[in-house]
mmCIF file of the C-alpha atoms, coordinates in Angstrom:
data_MODEL
# 
_entry.id   MODEL 
# 
loop_
_atom_site.group_PDB 
_atom_site.id 
_atom_site.type_symbol 
_atom_site.label_atom_id 
_atom_site.label_alt_id 
_atom_site.label_comp_id 
_atom_site.label_asym_id 
_atom_site.label_entity_id 
_atom_site.label_seq_id 
_atom_site.pdbx_PDB_ins_code 
_atom_site.Cartn_x 
_atom_site.Cartn_y 
_atom_site.Cartn_z 
_atom_site.occupancy 
_atom_site.B_iso_or_equiv 
_atom_site.pdbx_formal_charge 
_atom_site.auth_seq_id 
_atom_site.auth_comp_id 
_atom_site.auth_asym_id 
_atom_site.auth_atom_id 
_atom_site.pdbx_PDB_model_num 
ATOM 1   C CA . MET A 1 1   ? 93.825  20.989 125.890 1.00 0.00 ? 1   MET A CA 1 
ATOM 2   C CA . LYS A 1 2   ? 92.817  19.792 129.281 1.00 0.00 ? 2   LYS A CA 1 
ATOM 3   C CA . THR A 1 3   ? 89.616  21.585 129.247 1.00 0.00 ? 3   THR A CA 1 
ATOM 4   C CA . LEU A 1 4   ? 89.002  20.957 125.889 1.00 0.00 ? 4   LEU A CA 1 
ATOM 5   C CA . VAL A 1 5   ? 89.309  16.844 126.293 1.00 0.00 ? 5   VAL A CA 1 
ATOM 6   C CA . GLN A 1 6   ? 87.192  16.989 129.143 1.00 0.00 ? 6   GLN A CA 1 
ATOM 7   C CA . VAL A 1 7   ? 84.363  19.390 127.255 1.00 0.00 ? 7   VAL A CA 1 
ATOM 8   C CA . LEU A 1 8   ? 83.992  16.734 124.666 1.00 0.00 ? 8   LEU A CA 1 
ATOM 9   C CA . ILE A 1 9   ? 84.285  13.841 127.278 1.00 0.00 ? 9   ILE A CA 1 
ATOM 10  C CA . LEU A 1 10  ? 80.808  15.589 128.629 1.00 0.00 ? 10  LEU A CA 1 
ATOM 11  C CA . VAL A 1 11  ? 79.821  16.007 125.696 1.00 0.00 ? 11  VAL A CA 1 
ATOM 12  C CA . LEU A 1 12  ? 79.851  11.885 125.261 1.00 0.00 ? 12  LEU A CA 1 
ATOM 13  C CA . TYR A 1 13  ? 78.393  11.701 128.695 1.00 0.00 ? 13  TYR A CA 1 
ATOM 14  C CA . TYR A 1 14  ? 75.224  13.553 127.831 1.00 0.00 ? 14  TYR A CA 1 
ATOM 15  C CA . LEU A 1 15  ? 75.064  11.838 124.729 1.00 0.00 ? 15  LEU A CA 1 
ATOM 16  C CA . SER A 1 16  ? 75.730  8.318  125.982 1.00 0.00 ? 16  SER A CA 1 
ATOM 17  C CA . HIS A 1 17  ? 72.969  5.879  127.319 1.00 0.00 ? 17  HIS A CA 1 
ATOM 18  C CA . GLY A 1 18  ? 72.679  7.322  130.732 1.00 0.00 ? 18  GLY A CA 1 
ATOM 19  C CA . GLU A 1 19  ? 73.387  6.372  134.125 1.00 0.00 ? 19  GLU A CA 1 
ATOM 20  C CA . THR A 1 20  ? 73.649  2.864  135.576 1.00 0.00 ? 20  THR A CA 1 
ATOM 21  C CA . LEU A 1 21  ? 74.181  0.981  138.761 1.00 0.00 ? 21  LEU A CA 1 
ATOM 22  C CA . MET A 1 22  ? 77.367  -0.656 137.925 1.00 0.00 ? 22  MET A CA 1 
ATOM 23  C CA . PRO A 1 23  ? 80.391  1.550  139.550 1.00 0.00 ? 23  PRO A CA 1 
ATOM 24  C CA . LYS A 1 24  ? 81.824  4.120  136.950 1.00 0.00 ? 24  LYS A CA 1 
ATOM 25  C CA . PRO A 1 25  ? 85.045  2.857  135.807 1.00 0.00 ? 25  PRO A CA 1 
ATOM 26  C CA . SER A 1 26  ? 88.401  4.854  136.446 1.00 0.00 ? 26  SER A CA 1 
ATOM 27  C CA . PHE A 1 27  ? 90.193  5.897  133.049 1.00 0.00 ? 27  PHE A CA 1 
ATOM 28  C CA . LEU A 1 28  ? 93.713  6.931  132.441 1.00 0.00 ? 28  LEU A CA 1 
ATOM 29  C CA . VAL A 1 29  ? 93.970  9.744  130.395 1.00 0.00 ? 29  VAL A CA 1 
ATOM 30  C CA . GLU A 1 30  ? 97.564  10.501 128.050 1.00 0.00 ? 30  GLU A CA 1 
ATOM 31  C CA . LEU A 1 31  ? 97.494  13.780 126.123 1.00 0.00 ? 31  LEU A CA 1 
ATOM 32  C CA . LYS A 1 32  ? 99.415  12.746 122.965 1.00 0.00 ? 32  LYS A CA 1 
ATOM 33  C CA . SER A 1 33  ? 99.774  15.553 120.611 1.00 0.00 ? 33  SER A CA 1 
ATOM 34  C CA . VAL A 1 34  ? 97.735  18.932 119.978 1.00 0.00 ? 34  VAL A CA 1 
ATOM 35  C CA . ASP A 1 35  ? 97.427  20.664 116.541 1.00 0.00 ? 35  ASP A CA 1 
ATOM 36  C CA . VAL A 1 36  ? 96.725  23.898 116.005 1.00 0.00 ? 36  VAL A CA 1 
ATOM 37  C CA . ALA A 1 37  ? 95.842  26.582 112.487 1.00 0.00 ? 37  ALA A CA 1 
ATOM 38  C CA . THR A 1 38  ? 94.266  29.834 111.931 1.00 0.00 ? 38  THR A CA 1 
ATOM 39  C CA . SER A 1 39  ? 93.498  31.457 108.752 1.00 0.00 ? 39  SER A CA 1 
ATOM 40  C CA . ASN A 1 40  ? 94.523  34.999 109.797 1.00 0.00 ? 40  ASN A CA 1 
ATOM 41  C CA . ALA A 1 41  ? 96.872  35.152 112.690 1.00 0.00 ? 41  ALA A CA 1 
ATOM 42  C CA . ASP A 1 42  ? 96.608  39.085 113.073 1.00 0.00 ? 42  ASP A CA 1 
ATOM 43  C CA . LEU A 1 43  ? 93.244  38.577 114.227 1.00 0.00 ? 43  LEU A CA 1 
ATOM 44  C CA . LEU A 1 44  ? 93.641  35.050 116.117 1.00 0.00 ? 44  LEU A CA 1 
ATOM 45  C CA . ASN A 1 45  ? 97.057  33.688 116.717 1.00 0.00 ? 45  ASN A CA 1 
ATOM 46  C CA . LEU A 1 46  ? 97.310  29.959 118.503 1.00 0.00 ? 46  LEU A CA 1 
ATOM 47  C CA . ILE A 1 47  ? 101.330 30.019 119.427 1.00 0.00 ? 47  ILE A CA 1 
ATOM 48  C CA . ASP A 1 48  ? 103.505 27.626 121.156 1.00 0.00 ? 48  ASP A CA 1 
ATOM 49  C CA . PHE A 1 49  ? 100.900 24.814 121.894 1.00 0.00 ? 49  PHE A CA 1 
ATOM 50  C CA . SER A 1 50  ? 102.224 21.302 123.334 1.00 0.00 ? 50  SER A CA 1 
ATOM 51  C CA . VAL A 1 51  ? 101.851 18.732 125.424 1.00 0.00 ? 51  VAL A CA 1 
ATOM 52  C CA . ASP A 1 52  ? 104.176 18.981 128.121 1.00 0.00 ? 52  ASP A CA 1 
ATOM 53  C CA . ARG A 1 53  ? 104.973 16.183 130.717 1.00 0.00 ? 53  ARG A CA 1 
ATOM 54  C CA . VAL A 1 54  ? 104.042 17.311 134.261 1.00 0.00 ? 54  VAL A CA 1 
ATOM 55  C CA . GLU A 1 55  ? 105.341 14.178 135.945 1.00 0.00 ? 55  GLU A CA 1 
ATOM 56  C CA . ARG A 1 56  ? 105.767 10.726 135.531 1.00 0.00 ? 56  ARG A CA 1 
ATOM 57  C CA . GLY A 1 57  ? 102.930 9.426  133.229 1.00 0.00 ? 57  GLY A CA 1 
ATOM 58  C CA . VAL A 1 58  ? 100.983 13.023 133.505 1.00 0.00 ? 58  VAL A CA 1 
ATOM 59  C CA . TYR A 1 59  ? 100.540 15.328 130.620 1.00 0.00 ? 59  TYR A CA 1 
ATOM 60  C CA . GLY A 1 60  ? 99.547  18.873 130.472 1.00 0.00 ? 60  GLY A CA 1 
ATOM 61  C CA . LEU A 1 61  ? 98.600  21.292 127.411 1.00 0.00 ? 61  LEU A CA 1 
ATOM 62  C CA . SER A 1 62  ? 100.327 24.582 127.351 1.00 0.00 ? 62  SER A CA 1 
ATOM 63  C CA . GLY A 1 63  ? 99.648  27.375 124.742 1.00 0.00 ? 63  GLY A CA 1 
ATOM 64  C CA . LYS A 1 64  ? 98.913  30.687 124.165 1.00 0.00 ? 64  LYS A CA 1 
ATOM 65  C CA . ILE A 1 65  ? 95.788  32.345 122.527 1.00 0.00 ? 65  ILE A CA 1 
ATOM 66  C CA . ILE A 1 66  ? 96.213  35.745 121.047 1.00 0.00 ? 66  ILE A CA 1 
ATOM 67  C CA . LEU A 1 67  ? 92.936  37.341 120.584 1.00 0.00 ? 67  LEU A CA 1 
ATOM 68  C CA . ASN A 1 68  ? 92.961  40.685 118.975 1.00 0.00 ? 68  ASN A CA 1 
ATOM 69  C CA . PHE A 1 69  ? 89.003  41.502 118.740 1.00 0.00 ? 69  PHE A CA 1 
ATOM 70  C CA . ASP A 1 70  ? 86.294  41.488 121.056 1.00 0.00 ? 70  ASP A CA 1 
ATOM 71  C CA . ILE A 1 71  ? 83.820  38.881 120.588 1.00 0.00 ? 71  ILE A CA 1 
ATOM 72  C CA . VAL A 1 72  ? 80.345  40.195 121.389 1.00 0.00 ? 72  VAL A CA 1 
ATOM 73  C CA . GLU A 1 73  ? 77.110  39.008 121.527 1.00 0.00 ? 73  GLU A CA 1 
ATOM 74  C CA . GLY A 1 74  ? 75.287  38.502 118.375 1.00 0.00 ? 74  GLY A CA 1 
ATOM 75  C CA . ASP A 1 75  ? 78.456  38.600 116.088 1.00 0.00 ? 75  ASP A CA 1 
ATOM 76  C CA . SER A 1 76  ? 79.356  35.675 113.770 1.00 0.00 ? 76  SER A CA 1 
ATOM 77  C CA . ASN A 1 77  ? 82.175  34.021 116.204 1.00 0.00 ? 77  ASN A CA 1 
ATOM 78  C CA . GLU A 1 78  ? 81.068  30.162 116.409 1.00 0.00 ? 78  GLU A CA 1 
ATOM 79  C CA . ILE A 1 79  ? 82.667  26.887 117.577 1.00 0.00 ? 79  ILE A CA 1 
ATOM 80  C CA . GLU A 1 80  ? 81.824  23.498 116.460 1.00 0.00 ? 80  GLU A CA 1 
ATOM 81  C CA . MET A 1 81  ? 83.360  19.953 117.785 1.00 0.00 ? 81  MET A CA 1 
ATOM 82  C CA . GLN A 1 82  ? 83.564  16.541 116.282 1.00 0.00 ? 82  GLN A CA 1 
ATOM 83  C CA . LEU A 1 83  ? 84.839  13.303 118.234 1.00 0.00 ? 83  LEU A CA 1 
ATOM 84  C CA . TYR A 1 84  ? 86.923  10.948 116.483 1.00 0.00 ? 84  TYR A CA 1 
ATOM 85  C CA . TYR A 1 85  ? 87.973  7.259  117.487 1.00 0.00 ? 85  TYR A CA 1 
ATOM 86  C CA . SER A 1 86  ? 91.228  4.685  116.340 1.00 0.00 ? 86  SER A CA 1 
ATOM 87  C CA . SER A 1 87  ? 91.934  1.723  118.126 1.00 0.00 ? 87  SER A CA 1 
ATOM 88  C CA . ASN A 1 88  ? 95.907  2.107  117.742 1.00 0.00 ? 88  ASN A CA 1 
ATOM 89  C CA . GLY A 1 89  ? 96.152  5.663  117.197 1.00 0.00 ? 89  GLY A CA 1 
ATOM 90  C CA . LYS A 1 90  ? 97.045  5.578  113.376 1.00 0.00 ? 90  LYS A CA 1 
ATOM 91  C CA . ASN A 1 91  ? 95.726  7.408  110.633 1.00 0.00 ? 91  ASN A CA 1 
ATOM 92  C CA . ASN A 1 92  ? 92.516  5.452  110.748 1.00 0.00 ? 92  ASN A CA 1 
ATOM 93  C CA . TYR A 1 93  ? 90.520  7.666  112.714 1.00 0.00 ? 93  TYR A CA 1 
ATOM 94  C CA . ARG A 1 94  ? 86.762  7.477  111.783 1.00 0.00 ? 94  ARG A CA 1 
ATOM 95  C CA . THR A 1 95  ? 83.847  9.780  113.103 1.00 0.00 ? 95  THR A CA 1 
ATOM 96  C CA . ILE A 1 96  ? 81.870  8.635  116.180 1.00 0.00 ? 96  ILE A CA 1 
ATOM 97  C CA . PRO A 1 97  ? 78.535  10.095 116.535 1.00 0.00 ? 97  PRO A CA 1 
ATOM 98  C CA . PHE A 1 98  ? 79.325  12.775 119.483 1.00 0.00 ? 98  PHE A CA 1 
ATOM 99  C CA . HIS A 1 99  ? 79.721  16.354 118.384 1.00 0.00 ? 99  HIS A CA 1 
ATOM 100 C CA . LEU A 1 100 ? 78.897  19.703 119.404 1.00 0.00 ? 100 LEU A CA 1 
ATOM 101 C CA . ASP A 1 101 ? 76.520  21.485 116.712 1.00 0.00 ? 101 ASP A CA 1 
ATOM 102 C CA . ARG A 1 102 ? 78.235  24.971 115.368 1.00 0.00 ? 102 ARG A CA 1 
ATOM 103 C CA . GLN A 1 103 ? 77.053  27.717 118.123 1.00 0.00 ? 103 GLN A CA 1 
ATOM 104 C CA . HIS A 1 104 ? 78.078  30.669 119.351 1.00 0.00 ? 104 HIS A CA 1 
ATOM 105 C CA . VAL A 1 105 ? 80.894  30.804 121.677 1.00 0.00 ? 105 VAL A CA 1 
ATOM 106 C CA . PHE A 1 106 ? 78.943  32.546 124.052 1.00 0.00 ? 106 PHE A CA 1 
ATOM 107 C CA . ASN A 1 107 ? 76.494  29.469 124.105 1.00 0.00 ? 107 ASN A CA 1 
ATOM 108 C CA . ILE A 1 108 ? 79.840  27.186 124.429 1.00 0.00 ? 108 ILE A CA 1 
ATOM 109 C CA . LEU A 1 109 ? 80.839  29.056 127.697 1.00 0.00 ? 109 LEU A CA 1 
ATOM 110 C CA . ASN A 1 110 ? 77.616  29.123 129.473 1.00 0.00 ? 110 ASN A CA 1 
ATOM 111 C CA . THR A 1 111 ? 77.193  25.435 129.086 1.00 0.00 ? 111 THR A CA 1 
ATOM 112 C CA . ILE A 1 112 ? 79.647  23.053 128.149 1.00 0.00 ? 112 ILE A CA 1 
ATOM 113 C CA . TYR A 1 113 ? 82.559  25.428 129.491 1.00 0.00 ? 113 TYR A CA 1 
ATOM 114 C CA . LYS A 1 114 ? 81.131  25.805 132.645 1.00 0.00 ? 114 LYS A CA 1 
ATOM 115 C CA . GLU A 1 115 ? 79.418  22.519 133.481 1.00 0.00 ? 115 GLU A CA 1 
ATOM 116 C CA . GLY A 1 116 ? 82.872  20.572 132.385 1.00 0.00 ? 116 GLY A CA 1 
ATOM 117 C CA . ALA A 1 117 ? 85.721  22.501 131.843 1.00 0.00 ? 117 ALA A CA 1 
ATOM 118 C CA . MET A 1 118 ? 86.226  25.853 133.827 1.00 0.00 ? 118 MET A CA 1 
ATOM 119 C CA . ASP A 1 119 ? 87.157  24.836 137.061 1.00 0.00 ? 119 ASP A CA 1 
ATOM 120 C CA . ASN A 1 120 ? 90.104  22.878 135.440 1.00 0.00 ? 120 ASN A CA 1 
ATOM 121 C CA . PHE A 1 121 ? 91.276  26.164 134.285 1.00 0.00 ? 121 PHE A CA 1 
ATOM 122 C CA . LYS A 1 122 ? 90.902  27.946 137.397 1.00 0.00 ? 122 LYS A CA 1 
ATOM 123 C CA . ASN A 1 123 ? 94.933  27.073 138.555 1.00 0.00 ? 123 ASN A CA 1 
ATOM 124 C CA . CYS A 1 124 ? 96.443  26.872 135.318 1.00 0.00 ? 124 CYS A CA 1 
ATOM 125 C CA . SER A 1 125 ? 95.126  29.532 133.117 1.00 0.00 ? 125 SER A CA 1 
ATOM 126 C CA . ASN A 1 126 ? 93.525  33.133 132.601 1.00 0.00 ? 126 ASN A CA 1 
ATOM 127 C CA . LEU A 1 127 ? 90.482  31.967 130.746 1.00 0.00 ? 127 LEU A CA 1 
ATOM 128 C CA . PRO A 1 128 ? 87.450  33.263 131.707 1.00 0.00 ? 128 PRO A CA 1 
ATOM 129 C CA . GLN A 1 129 ? 86.082  32.190 135.664 1.00 0.00 ? 129 GLN A CA 1 
ATOM 130 C CA . PHE A 1 130 ? 82.576  33.178 136.268 1.00 0.00 ? 130 PHE A CA 1 
ATOM 131 C CA . GLU A 1 131 ? 79.473  32.903 138.494 1.00 0.00 ? 131 GLU A CA 1 
ATOM 132 C CA . ASP A 1 132 ? 75.685  32.553 137.124 1.00 0.00 ? 132 ASP A CA 1 
ATOM 133 C CA . LYS A 1 133 ? 76.371  33.447 133.402 1.00 0.00 ? 133 LYS A CA 1 
ATOM 134 C CA . PHE A 1 134 ? 79.404  34.585 131.187 1.00 0.00 ? 134 PHE A CA 1 
ATOM 135 C CA . GLN A 1 135 ? 79.104  38.668 130.851 1.00 0.00 ? 135 GLN A CA 1 
ATOM 136 C CA . PRO A 1 136 ? 80.285  39.792 127.147 1.00 0.00 ? 136 PRO A CA 1 
ATOM 137 C CA . PRO A 1 137 ? 82.465  40.743 125.612 1.00 0.00 ? 137 PRO A CA 1 
ATOM 138 C CA . PHE A 1 138 ? 85.278  37.887 125.609 1.00 0.00 ? 138 PHE A CA 1 
ATOM 139 C CA . VAL A 1 139 ? 87.932  40.659 125.325 1.00 0.00 ? 139 VAL A CA 1 
ATOM 140 C CA . LYS A 1 140 ? 90.705  41.461 123.089 1.00 0.00 ? 140 LYS A CA 1 
ATOM 141 C CA . ASN A 1 141 ? 93.763  39.453 124.939 1.00 0.00 ? 141 ASN A CA 1 
ATOM 142 C CA . THR A 1 142 ? 96.542  37.121 125.525 1.00 0.00 ? 142 THR A CA 1 
ATOM 143 C CA . TYR A 1 143 ? 95.011  33.941 127.195 1.00 0.00 ? 143 TYR A CA 1 
ATOM 144 C CA . TYR A 1 144 ? 97.515  31.107 128.206 1.00 0.00 ? 144 TYR A CA 1 
ATOM 145 C CA . MET A 1 145 ? 97.160  27.724 129.663 1.00 0.00 ? 145 MET A CA 1 
ATOM 146 C CA . ASP A 1 146 ? 100.224 26.498 131.689 1.00 0.00 ? 146 ASP A CA 1 
ATOM 147 C CA . GLN A 1 147 ? 100.030 22.160 131.962 1.00 0.00 ? 147 GLN A CA 1 
ATOM 148 C CA . CYS A 1 148 ? 96.675  22.567 132.255 1.00 0.00 ? 148 CYS A CA 1 
ATOM 149 C CA . GLN A 1 149 ? 95.215  19.146 132.997 1.00 0.00 ? 149 GLN A CA 1 
ATOM 150 C CA . PHE A 1 150 ? 91.720  17.349 133.478 1.00 0.00 ? 150 PHE A CA 1 
ATOM 151 C CA . ASP A 1 151 ? 89.906  15.038 136.044 1.00 0.00 ? 151 ASP A CA 1 
ATOM 152 C CA . GLN A 1 152 ? 87.694  12.079 135.126 1.00 0.00 ? 152 GLN A CA 1 
ATOM 153 C CA . GLY A 1 153 ? 84.871  14.034 136.515 1.00 0.00 ? 153 GLY A CA 1 
ATOM 154 C CA . GLY A 1 154 ? 83.228  14.218 132.736 1.00 0.00 ? 154 GLY A CA 1 
ATOM 155 C CA . PHE A 1 155 ? 83.675  10.747 131.522 1.00 0.00 ? 155 PHE A CA 1 
ATOM 156 C CA . PRO A 1 156 ? 80.921  8.371  130.579 1.00 0.00 ? 156 PRO A CA 1 
ATOM 157 C CA . ASP A 1 157 ? 80.310  5.380  132.187 1.00 0.00 ? 157 ASP A CA 1 
ATOM 158 C CA . ARG A 1 158 ? 81.368  3.249  128.960 1.00 0.00 ? 158 ARG A CA 1 
ATOM 159 C CA . ALA A 1 159 ? 83.976  4.402  126.718 1.00 0.00 ? 159 ALA A CA 1 
ATOM 160 C CA . ASN A 1 160 ? 86.115  2.327  124.332 1.00 0.00 ? 160 ASN A CA 1 
ATOM 161 C CA . GLU A 1 161 ? 90.202  2.171  125.282 1.00 0.00 ? 161 GLU A CA 1 
ATOM 162 C CA . GLY A 1 162 ? 92.095  3.467  122.355 1.00 0.00 ? 162 GLY A CA 1 
ATOM 163 C CA . PHE A 1 163 ? 92.943  7.053  120.730 1.00 0.00 ? 163 PHE A CA 1 
ATOM 164 C CA . TYR A 1 164 ? 90.224  9.919  120.412 1.00 0.00 ? 164 TYR A CA 1 
ATOM 165 C CA . LYS A 1 165 ? 90.727  12.928 118.408 1.00 0.00 ? 165 LYS A CA 1 
ATOM 166 C CA . ILE A 1 166 ? 88.752  16.092 119.354 1.00 0.00 ? 166 ILE A CA 1 
ATOM 167 C CA . ALA A 1 167 ? 88.415  18.648 116.376 1.00 0.00 ? 167 ALA A CA 1 
ATOM 168 C CA . VAL A 1 168 ? 87.431  22.081 117.534 1.00 0.00 ? 168 VAL A CA 1 
ATOM 169 C CA . THR A 1 169 ? 86.700  24.447 114.697 1.00 0.00 ? 169 THR A CA 1 
ATOM 170 C CA . GLY A 1 170 ? 86.176  28.259 115.020 1.00 0.00 ? 170 GLY A CA 1 
ATOM 171 C CA . TYR A 1 171 ? 84.631  30.686 112.614 1.00 0.00 ? 171 TYR A CA 1 
ATOM 172 C CA . GLY A 1 172 ? 83.304  33.923 112.489 1.00 0.00 ? 172 GLY A CA 1 
ATOM 173 C CA . GLU A 1 173 ? 86.309  36.491 112.448 1.00 0.00 ? 173 GLU A CA 1 
ATOM 174 C CA . VAL A 1 174 ? 88.757  34.236 111.892 1.00 0.00 ? 174 VAL A CA 1 
ATOM 175 C CA . ASP A 1 175 ? 88.772  30.523 111.013 1.00 0.00 ? 175 ASP A CA 1 
ATOM 176 C CA . TRP A 1 176 ? 90.980  28.615 112.953 1.00 0.00 ? 176 TRP A CA 1 
ATOM 177 C CA . LYS A 1 177 ? 91.053  24.792 114.137 1.00 0.00 ? 177 LYS A CA 1 
ATOM 178 C CA . MET A 1 178 ? 92.362  22.739 117.114 1.00 0.00 ? 178 MET A CA 1 
ATOM 179 C CA . ASP A 1 179 ? 93.244  19.064 117.063 1.00 0.00 ? 179 ASP A CA 1 
ATOM 180 C CA . VAL A 1 180 ? 94.151  17.279 120.645 1.00 0.00 ? 180 VAL A CA 1 
ATOM 181 C CA . VAL A 1 181 ? 94.625  13.674 120.407 1.00 0.00 ? 181 VAL A CA 1 
ATOM 182 C CA . PHE A 1 182 ? 94.641  11.631 123.831 1.00 0.00 ? 182 PHE A CA 1 
ATOM 183 C CA . LYS A 1 183 ? 94.922  8.006  124.907 1.00 0.00 ? 183 LYS A CA 1 
ATOM 184 C CA . LEU A 1 184 ? 92.047  6.248  127.016 1.00 0.00 ? 184 LEU A CA 1 
ATOM 185 C CA . GLU A 1 185 ? 92.945  3.464  128.960 1.00 0.00 ? 185 GLU A CA 1 
ATOM 186 C CA . ILE A 1 186 ? 90.505  1.398  131.739 1.00 0.00 ? 186 ILE A CA 1 
ATOM 187 C CA . GLU A 1 187 ? 92.087  1.229  134.792 1.00 0.00 ? 187 GLU A CA 1 
# 
């Protein structure tokens, strides 16, 4: 997912060794796959998720999130993220020390999402857009992404070429999971 990938890259940036005086490298990022699961499709359904070719060498994330309940302040709906790395993209991914601890959905919306992802969803989805703080509730709705892409703004100064998998896990009214795999090359 365009935004999801950028959010994790932003997390990488915050956890990296900080700014350098060296020019920031340029990255080529190619979305490879998305895999989703839910424990209760009646409450939260993740459908038609795919990586779509937008044009030659450009890929975007598409899919629908059917949310059949309101997420409100103080409820049990939380998200955590973990990043994995593989040099060749086979089934040999290893955990790397960049992650986002389990926290309420609204904390994610008001920090990582707002700072690193929200602008990328502006023209390709109906995901929330807001100025200062997200105003609860996160309402019952069908949210879509249509070939969402991400820019390199959130990338760290240093990253290894290879394959990265972002595992996003949701807990609360329903448990769900989304794994996004992308390939990173330095130009």
